[in-house]
Coordinates of C-alpha atoms in Angstrom, one line a residue:
X7 CA -78.1 69.9 35.8
X8 CA -75.2 70.8 38.1
X9 CA -73.0 73.8 37.4
X10 CA -69.6 74.4 38.8
X11 CA -67.2 77.3 38.5
X12 CA -63.6 76.6 37.8
X13 CA -60.9 79.2 38.3
X14 CA -57.8 79.2 36.3
X15 CA -54.9 77.7 38.3
X16 CA -57.2 76.4 41.0
X17 CA -56.3 72.6 40.3
X18 CA -52.9 71.2 39.5
X19 CA -52.1 69.0 36.4
X20 CA -51.5 65.7 38.3
X21 CA -54.9 65.9 39.9
X22 CA -56.5 66.5 36.5
X23 CA -54.6 63.5 34.9
X24 CA -55.6 61.2 37.8
X25 CA -59.2 62.3 37.4
X26 CA -59.1 61.6 33.7
X27 CA -57.8 58.1 34.1
X28 CA -60.4 57.4 36.8
X29 CA -63.1 58.7 34.6
X30 CA -61.9 56.5 31.7
X31 CA -61.7 53.4 33.7
X32 CA -65.1 54.0 35.1
X33 CA -66.5 54.4 31.6
X34 CA -64.7 51.2 30.5
X35 CA -66.1 49.2 33.4
X36 CA -69.5 50.4 32.6
X37 CA -69.0 49.5 28.9
X38 CA -67.8 46.0 29.9
X39 CA -70.8 45.4 32.0
X40 CA -73.1 46.4 29.3
X41 CA -71.1 44.2 26.8
X42 CA -71.0 41.0 28.9
X43 CA -73.0 39.1 26.3
X44 CA -70.7 40.2 23.5
X45 CA -67.7 39.1 25.5
X46 CA -69.2 35.8 26.3
X47 CA -69.9 35.2 22.6
X48 CA -66.2 36.0 21.8
X49 CA -65.1 33.6 24.5
X50 CA -67.3 30.8 23.2
X51 CA -66.2 31.4 19.6
X52 CA -62.5 31.4 20.7
X53 CA -63.0 28.1 22.5
X54 CA -64.7 26.6 19.5
X55 CA -62.0 27.8 17.2
X56 CA -59.3 26.3 19.5
X57 CA -61.0 23.0 19.6
X58 CA -61.5 23.1 15.9
X59 CA -57.8 23.9 15.4
X60 CA -56.9 21.0 17.6
X61 CA -59.0 18.7 15.5
X62 CA -57.6 20.1 12.2
X63 CA -54.0 20.3 13.1
X64 CA -52.4 16.8 13.1
X65 CA -50.8 15.5 16.2
X66 CA -47.0 15.6 16.3
X67 CA -44.9 13.1 18.2
X68 CA -41.1 13.5 18.7
X69 CA -38.6 10.7 19.4
X70 CA -34.8 11.1 20.1
X71 CA -32.0 8.8 18.9
X72 CA -28.6 9.2 20.5
X73 CA -25.5 8.2 18.5
X74 CA -21.9 8.3 19.7
X75 CA -19.3 9.2 17.1
X76 CA -15.9 8.3 18.5
X77 CA -13.3 10.1 16.2
X78 CA -10.5 7.8 17.3
X79 CA -12.1 4.8 15.7
X80 CA -11.3 1.2 16.4
X81 CA -7.6 0.2 16.2
X82 CA -7.9 -3.1 14.4
X83 CA -4.5 -3.3 12.7
X84 CA -1.2 -1.6 13.1
X85 CA -1.1 -0.4 9.4
X86 CA -4.7 0.7 8.7
X87 CA -5.5 2.8 5.7
X88 CA -6.6 5.8 7.8
X89 CA -5.0 7.4 10.8
X90 CA -6.8 7.4 14.1
X91 CA -4.9 10.3 15.6
X92 CA -6.8 13.5 15.8
X93 CA -6.5 16.7 17.8
X94 CA -9.5 18.2 19.7
X95 CA -10.7 20.5 16.9
X96 CA -10.4 17.9 14.1
X97 CA -12.4 15.5 16.3
X98 CA -15.3 18.0 16.7
X99 CA -15.1 18.8 13.0
X100 CA -15.4 15.1 12.1
X101 CA -18.4 14.6 14.4
X102 CA -20.1 17.7 13.0
X103 CA -19.4 16.5 9.5
X104 CA -21.2 13.2 10.3
X105 CA -24.1 15.3 11.6
X106 CA -24.3 16.9 8.2
X107 CA -24.2 13.5 6.5
X108 CA -27.1 12.4 8.7
X109 CA -29.2 15.1 7.1
X110 CA -27.7 14.8 3.6
X111 CA -29.7 14.1 0.5
X112 CA -28.0 10.7 0.0
X113 CA -29.1 9.4 3.4
X114 CA -32.6 10.8 3.1
X115 CA -32.9 9.3 -0.4
X116 CA -32.0 5.9 1.1
X117 CA -34.8 6.4 3.7
X118 CA -37.3 7.1 0.9
X119 CA -36.0 4.1 -1.0
X120 CA -36.3 1.9 2.0
X121 CA -39.9 2.9 2.4
X122 CA -40.7 1.2 -1.0
X123 CA -39.0 -2.0 0.0
X124 CA -40.2 -2.2 3.6
X125 CA -42.4 -4.9 5.0
X126 CA -46.2 -4.4 4.8
X127 CA -46.5 -3.6 8.5
X128 CA -43.7 -1.0 8.4
X129 CA -44.9 0.4 5.1
X130 CA -48.2 1.3 6.7
X131 CA -46.4 3.1 9.5
X132 CA -43.9 4.8 7.2
X133 CA -46.6 6.5 5.1
X134 CA -46.6 9.2 7.7
X135 CA -43.2 10.5 6.5
X136 CA -42.8 8.8 3.1
X137 CA -45.0 9.5 0.0
X138 CA -47.0 6.6 -1.2
X139 CA -46.3 7.3 -4.8
X140 CA -49.9 7.5 -6.0
X141 CA -50.2 11.3 -5.5
X142 CA -47.2 12.0 -7.8
X143 CA -45.2 13.9 -5.1
X144 CA -42.0 15.1 -6.6
X145 CA -38.8 13.7 -5.2
X146 CA -37.4 17.1 -4.2
X147 CA -40.7 17.9 -2.4
X148 CA -40.5 14.6 -0.5
X149 CA -36.9 15.2 0.5
X150 CA -37.8 18.7 1.7
X151 CA -40.7 17.5 3.7
X152 CA -38.5 14.8 5.3
X153 CA -35.8 17.2 6.2
X154 CA -38.3 19.3 8.1
X155 CA -39.1 16.3 10.3
X156 CA -35.5 15.9 11.4
X157 CA -33.4 17.9 13.9
X158 CA -29.8 16.9 14.6
X159 CA -28.0 18.4 17.6
X160 CA -24.7 17.6 19.4
X161 CA -24.6 17.6 23.1
X162 CA -22.2 20.2 24.5
X163 CA -18.6 19.1 25.1
X164 CA -19.3 15.5 23.9
X165 CA -19.4 13.4 20.8
X166 CA -23.0 12.3 21.4
X167 CA -25.4 13.4 18.7
X168 CA -29.2 13.6 19.2
X169 CA -31.5 12.9 16.3
X170 CA -35.0 14.2 16.9
X171 CA -37.6 12.9 14.5
X172 CA -41.2 14.1 14.3
X173 CA -44.2 12.3 12.9
X174 CA -48.0 12.2 13.3
X175 CA -47.8 8.9 15.2
X176 CA -45.4 7.6 17.8
X177 CA -44.7 4.5 15.8
X178 CA -43.8 6.6 12.7
X179 CA -41.5 8.9 14.7
X180 CA -39.6 5.9 16.2
X181 CA -39.5 4.2 12.8
X182 CA -38.1 7.3 11.1
X183 CA -35.3 7.4 13.6
X184 CA -34.4 3.8 13.0
X185 CA -34.5 4.3 9.2
X186 CA -32.2 7.3 9.4
X187 CA -29.6 5.3 11.4
X188 CA -29.8 2.3 9.1
X189 CA -29.6 4.5 6.0
X190 CA -26.6 6.3 7.4
X191 CA -24.8 3.0 8.1
X192 CA -25.6 1.7 4.6
X193 CA -24.4 5.0 3.0
X194 CA -21.2 4.9 5.0
X195 CA -20.6 1.2 4.1
X196 CA -21.2 2.0 0.4
X197 CA -19.0 5.1 0.5
X198 CA -16.2 3.1 2.1
X199 CA -16.6 0.3 -0.4
X200 CA -16.6 2.8 -3.3
X201 CA -13.5 4.5 -1.9
X202 CA -11.8 1.1 -1.5
X203 CA -12.7 0.2 -5.1
X204 CA -11.3 3.5 -6.4
X205 CA -8.1 3.1 -4.4
X206 CA -7.7 -0.5 -5.5
X207 CA -8.2 0.4 -9.1
X208 CA -5.7 3.2 -8.9
X209 CA -3.2 0.9 -7.2
X210 CA -3.7 -1.8 -9.8
X211 CA -3.3 0.6 -12.6
X212 CA 0.0 1.8 -11.1
X213 CA 1.1 -1.8 -10.6
X214 CA 1.3 -2.4 -14.3
X215 CA 3.5 0.7 -14.8
X216 CA 5.7 -0.2 -11.9
X217 CA 6.1 -3.8 -13.2
X218 CA 7.2 -2.4 -16.6
X219 CA 9.6 0.0 -14.9
X220 CA 11.1 -2.9 -12.9
X221 CA 11.4 -5.1 -16.0
X222 CA 13.2 -2.3 -17.9
X223 CA 15.5 -1.7 -15.0
X224 CA 16.4 -5.4 -14.7
X225 CA 16.9 -5.7 -18.4
X226 CA 19.2 -2.6 -18.4
X227 CA 21.2 -4.1 -15.4
X228 CA 21.5 -7.5 -17.2
X229 CA 22.7 -5.8 -20.4
X230 CA 25.2 -3.7 -18.5
X231 CA 26.6 -6.8 -16.7
X232 CA 26.9 -8.7 -20.0
X233 CA 28.6 -5.8 -21.8
X234 CA 31.0 -5.0 -18.9
X235 CA 31.9 -8.7 -18.1
X236 CA 30.1 -8.5 -14.7
X237 CA 28.4 -11.8 -14.9
X238 CA 28.7 -13.7 -11.6
X239 CA 28.8 -17.4 -10.8
X240 CA 28.2 -17.7 -7.1
X241 CA 29.7 -14.8 -5.2
X242 CA 32.5 -14.1 -7.7
X243 CA 32.6 -12.5 -11.1
X244 CA 33.0 -14.9 -14.1
X245 CA 36.0 -13.0 -15.4
X246 CA 37.6 -13.3 -11.9
X247 CA 37.1 -17.0 -12.0
X248 CA 38.6 -17.2 -15.5
X249 CA 41.6 -15.1 -14.3
X250 CA 42.0 -17.5 -11.3
X251 CA 41.9 -20.5 -13.7
X252 CA 44.3 -18.7 -16.1
X253 CA 46.7 -17.9 -13.3
X254 CA 46.7 -21.6 -12.2
X255 CA 47.4 -22.6 -15.9
X256 CA 50.2 -20.1 -16.1
X257 CA 51.7 -21.5 -12.9
X258 CA 51.5 -25.0 -14.3
X259 CA 53.0 -23.8 -17.6
X260 CA 55.9 -22.2 -15.8
X261 CA 56.5 -25.3 -13.8
X262 CA 56.4 -27.4 -17.0
X263 CA 58.8 -25.0 -18.7
X264 CA 61.2 -25.2 -15.8
X265 CA 61.1 -29.0 -15.9
X266 CA 61.7 -29.0 -19.7
X267 CA 64.6 -26.6 -19.4
X268 CA 66.2 -28.7 -16.7
X269 CA 65.6 -31.8 -18.7
X270 CA 67.3 -30.3 -21.7
X271 CA 70.4 -29.3 -19.7
X272 CA 70.4 -32.8 -18.1
X273 CA 70.2 -34.4 -21.6
X274 CA 73.0 -32.2 -23.0
X275 CA 75.2 -33.0 -20.0
X276 CA 74.4 -36.7 -20.2
X277 CA 75.0 -36.9 -23.9
X278 CA 78.4 -35.3 -23.4
X279 CA 79.3 -38.0 -20.8
X280 CA 77.7 -41.4 -21.6
X281 CA 78.5 -42.5 -18.1
X282 CA 76.0 -40.0 -16.8
X283 CA 73.1 -41.3 -19.0
X284 CA 71.9 -43.3 -16.0
X285 CA 71.0 -40.1 -14.3
X286 CA 68.3 -39.4 -16.9
X287 CA 66.2 -42.2 -15.5
X288 CA 64.4 -45.0 -17.2
X289 CA 61.6 -43.7 -19.5
X290 CA 60.4 -44.3 -23.1
X291 CA 63.1 -41.9 -24.5
X292 CA 66.1 -43.4 -22.6
X293 CA 65.1 -47.0 -22.4
X294 CA 66.2 -47.8 -26.0
X295 CA 69.4 -45.8 -25.6
X296 CA 70.3 -47.7 -22.4
X297 CA 69.7 -50.9 -24.3
X298 CA 72.0 -49.9 -27.1
X299 CA 74.7 -48.7 -24.7
X300 CA 74.5 -52.1 -22.9
X301 CA 74.6 -53.8 -26.3
X302 CA 77.7 -51.8 -27.3
X303 CA 79.5 -52.5 -24.0
X304 CA 78.8 -56.2 -24.5
X305 CA 80.1 -56.2 -28.1
X306 CA 83.2 -54.4 -27.0
X307 CA 83.8 -57.1 -24.4
X308 CA 83.3 -59.8 -27.1
X309 CA 85.5 -58.1 -29.7
X310 CA 88.4 -57.3 -27.3
X311 CA 89.6 -61.0 -26.9
X312 CA 89.2 -61.8 -30.6
X313 CA 91.3 -58.7 -31.5
X314 CA 93.9 -59.9 -29.0
X315 CA 94.1 -63.5 -30.4
X316 CA 93.5 -63.0 -34.1
X317 CA 94.5 -60.6 -36.7
X318 CA 92.8 -57.6 -38.0
X319 CA 91.3 -59.6 -40.9
X320 CA 89.9 -62.3 -38.9
X321 CA 86.3 -62.9 -39.9
X322 CA 85.0 -63.0 -36.3
X323 CA 86.7 -59.7 -35.6
X324 CA 85.4 -58.1 -38.8
X325 CA 81.9 -59.3 -37.9
X326 CA 82.1 -58.0 -34.3
X327 CA 83.4 -54.6 -35.4
X328 CA 80.6 -54.4 -38.0
X329 CA 78.0 -55.0 -35.4
X330 CA 79.7 -52.6 -33.0
X331 CA 79.6 -49.9 -35.7
X332 CA 75.9 -50.5 -36.3
X333 CA 75.2 -50.2 -32.6
X334 CA 77.2 -47.0 -32.3
X335 CA 75.3 -45.6 -35.4
X336 CA 72.0 -46.5 -33.6
X337 CA 73.3 -44.9 -30.4
X338 CA 74.1 -41.7 -32.4
X339 CA 70.6 -41.7 -33.9
X340 CA 69.0 -42.3 -30.4
X341 CA 71.0 -39.5 -28.8
X342 CA 70.0 -37.1 -31.6
X343 CA 66.3 -38.0 -31.1
X344 CA 66.6 -37.6 -27.4
X345 CA 68.2 -34.1 -27.8
X346 CA 65.5 -33.1 -30.3
X347 CA 62.7 -34.4 -28.0
X348 CA 64.0 -32.4 -25.1
X349 CA 64.4 -29.3 -27.2
X350 CA 60.9 -29.8 -28.6
X351 CA 59.4 -30.2 -25.1
X352 CA 61.2 -27.0 -24.0
X353 CA 59.8 -25.0 -27.0
X354 CA 56.3 -26.3 -26.4
X355 CA 56.5 -25.4 -22.7
X356 CA 57.8 -21.9 -23.7
X357 CA 54.9 -21.4 -26.1
X358 CA 52.3 -22.6 -23.5
X359 CA 53.9 -20.2 -20.9
X360 CA 53.7 -17.3 -23.4
X361 CA 50.0 -18.1 -24.2
X362 CA 49.2 -18.3 -20.5
X363 CA 50.9 -15.0 -19.8
X364 CA 49.0 -13.3 -22.6
X365 CA 45.7 -14.8 -21.3
X366 CA 46.5 -13.7 -17.7
X367 CA 47.4 -10.2 -18.9
X368 CA 44.1 -9.9 -20.9
X369 CA 42.0 -11.2 -18.1
X370 CA 43.7 -8.9 -15.6
X371 CA 42.8 -5.9 -17.7
X372 CA 39.2 -7.1 -18.0
X373 CA 39.0 -7.6 -14.2
X374 CA 40.3 -4.1 -13.7
X375 CA 37.7 -2.7 -16.1
X376 CA 35.0 -4.8 -14.4
X377 CA 35.9 -3.4 -11.0
X378 CA 35.6 0.1 -12.4
X379 CA 32.2 -0.7 -14.0
X380 CA 31.0 -2.3 -10.7
X381 CA 30.6 1.3 -9.3
X382 CA 28.2 2.1 -12.1
X383 CA 26.5 -1.3 -11.7
X384 CA 25.8 -0.5 -8.0
X385 CA 23.9 2.6 -9.1
X386 CA 21.8 0.6 -11.6
X387 CA 21.2 -2.1 -9.0
X388 CA 20.1 0.5 -6.4
X389 CA 17.5 1.7 -9.0
X390 CA 16.4 -1.9 -9.6
X391 CA 16.1 -2.5 -5.8
X392 CA 14.1 0.7 -5.4
X393 CA 11.8 -0.2 -8.2
X394 CA 11.3 -3.7 -6.7
X395 CA 10.7 -2.3 -3.2
X396 CA 8.2 0.2 -4.5
X397 CA 6.4 -2.5 -6.5
X398 CA 6.2 -4.8 -3.5
X399 CA 4.9 -1.9 -1.4
X400 CA 2.2 -1.2 -3.9
X401 CA 1.2 -4.9 -4.2
X402 CA 1.0 -5.2 -0.4
X403 CA -1.0 -2.0 -0.2
X404 CA -3.4 -3.1 -2.9
X405 CA -4.1 -6.3 -1.0
X406 CA -4.4 -4.5 2.3
X407 CA -6.8 -1.9 0.7
X408 CA -8.9 -4.7 -0.7
X409 CA -9.2 -6.5 2.6
X410 CA -9.3 -3.5 5.0
X411 CA -12.1 -1.9 3.0
X412 CA -14.4 -4.7 4.1
X413 CA -13.8 -3.8 7.8
X414 CA -15.7 -1.0 9.4
X415 CA -13.3 0.6 11.8
X416 CA -15.5 3.6 12.6
X417 CA -16.5 3.6 16.3
X418 CA -20.3 4.3 15.9
X419 CA -22.5 3.3 18.8
X420 CA -26.2 3.7 19.2
X421 CA -26.5 5.1 22.7
X422 CA -30.3 5.3 22.8
X423 CA -32.7 3.8 20.4
X424 CA -35.9 5.7 19.5
X425 CA -38.8 4.7 21.6
X426 CA -42.4 5.6 20.6
X427 CA -43.7 8.3 22.9
X428 CA -46.9 7.7 24.9
X429 CA -50.1 8.9 23.4
X430 CA -51.9 11.6 25.5
X431 CA -55.7 11.7 26.2
X432 CA -57.3 13.5 23.2
X433 CA -59.8 15.2 25.6
X434 CA -56.9 16.9 27.4
X435 CA -55.7 18.3 24.1
X436 CA -59.1 19.6 23.1
X437 CA -59.5 21.2 26.6
X438 CA -56.1 22.9 26.4
X439 CA -56.6 24.2 22.9
X440 CA -60.2 25.3 23.8
X441 CA -58.9 27.1 26.9
X442 CA -56.3 28.9 24.9
X443 CA -58.9 29.8 22.3
X444 CA -61.3 31.0 25.0
X445 CA -58.5 33.2 26.5
X446 CA -57.7 34.6 23.1
X447 CA -61.4 35.3 22.5
X448 CA -61.8 37.0 25.9
X449 CA -58.7 39.3 25.2
X450 CA -60.0 40.1 21.8
X451 CA -63.5 41.0 23.1
X452 CA -61.9 43.3 25.7
X453 CA -60.0 45.0 23.0
X454 CA -63.1 45.4 20.8
X455 CA -65.0 46.9 23.8
X456 CA -62.2 49.3 24.6
X457 CA -62.1 50.5 21.0
X458 CA -65.8 51.0 20.9
X459 CA -65.6 52.9 24.2
X460 CA -62.9 55.2 22.8
X461 CA -65.0 55.8 19.7

């Protein structure tokens, strides 16, 4: 046994610390040499556990689908239902909203529904991510499991969206990406159709109310025209046309009155001077008078020689004078009838003129009132025109909504379709997992040996 004498303060602290670490490491190395068999056992056990974990844990294959969401859309018509003008922020918001729709419950539910109606070959592949229904998996659990298999990301400073799908087999991973895209398209089409139906129903319901409003406005305008004498024939008011006709009738009545008055003056003057009867002209009233005057002149010519040759009591003279008296009596009766006829014509023309003047005055007052009411009518007609224009706009919009709803104007493009990844050599996976397990076992064994050495 070796003894040594240590004096206080003879060795500095750093030297004692370095000596302690060297002694500890020497003890640990010796312990590791003596525990080589234990360490080898941990290494073998770790490798075995890694290979077993590789065998137990299912393989996972990831595929990527790239979609391009162009917020501007496709400009098909000049009057589309939706506007294609967006600023930078709203465009990004729209793309991110579609990313949320890709992972939404409605789209994933369609994926699960498509699994049940898929072809037999695809149904066998889709069992990797769809429940077969025999195990009684709840719908919510199936949706949660499906959501964990999907990762949606947007490439920086672009509208390209990456959909990463994971499945135990490469075919299932690629099929899941395809099903998600198809389900998204179907959901968008159905949502667009539902929105179009809702819009069309709303527009049609409003059309009935607008038609009733237009009908009431037109009825009110027609009643106002009828009550205010604003009915039109062509481009003129009916009351104006009646006034024009009444004015023409008044002018004719005035002319007729002037002719009757002149005729009466002419008859009075002619009756005062029988020599001027010829100026009256030959008509039904003066023809008989002219005949009587001619007969009287002829009788005077016949009586004058007899009165000169025979006496006053000569029979021929008495007979001639008797006939002359009868003719003169007939002339007096004819002149009185001519005078009464002229006066009657004048009275009748005066009455017609007065009636025409009253008609013209009445129609003139009605036309003035109609022109005043035309201002109010313009307001009512403007209301009718506005109601008709609004109804036509709604009818046009309803037809456009029905037709445009069938057109997909969204600019969605599949940039990259999912491709099944290549299967790796299983031995490589077992080797890697075994190496990792062996490394973990070796580290664990070193830790155990170190702990034992400290104890």
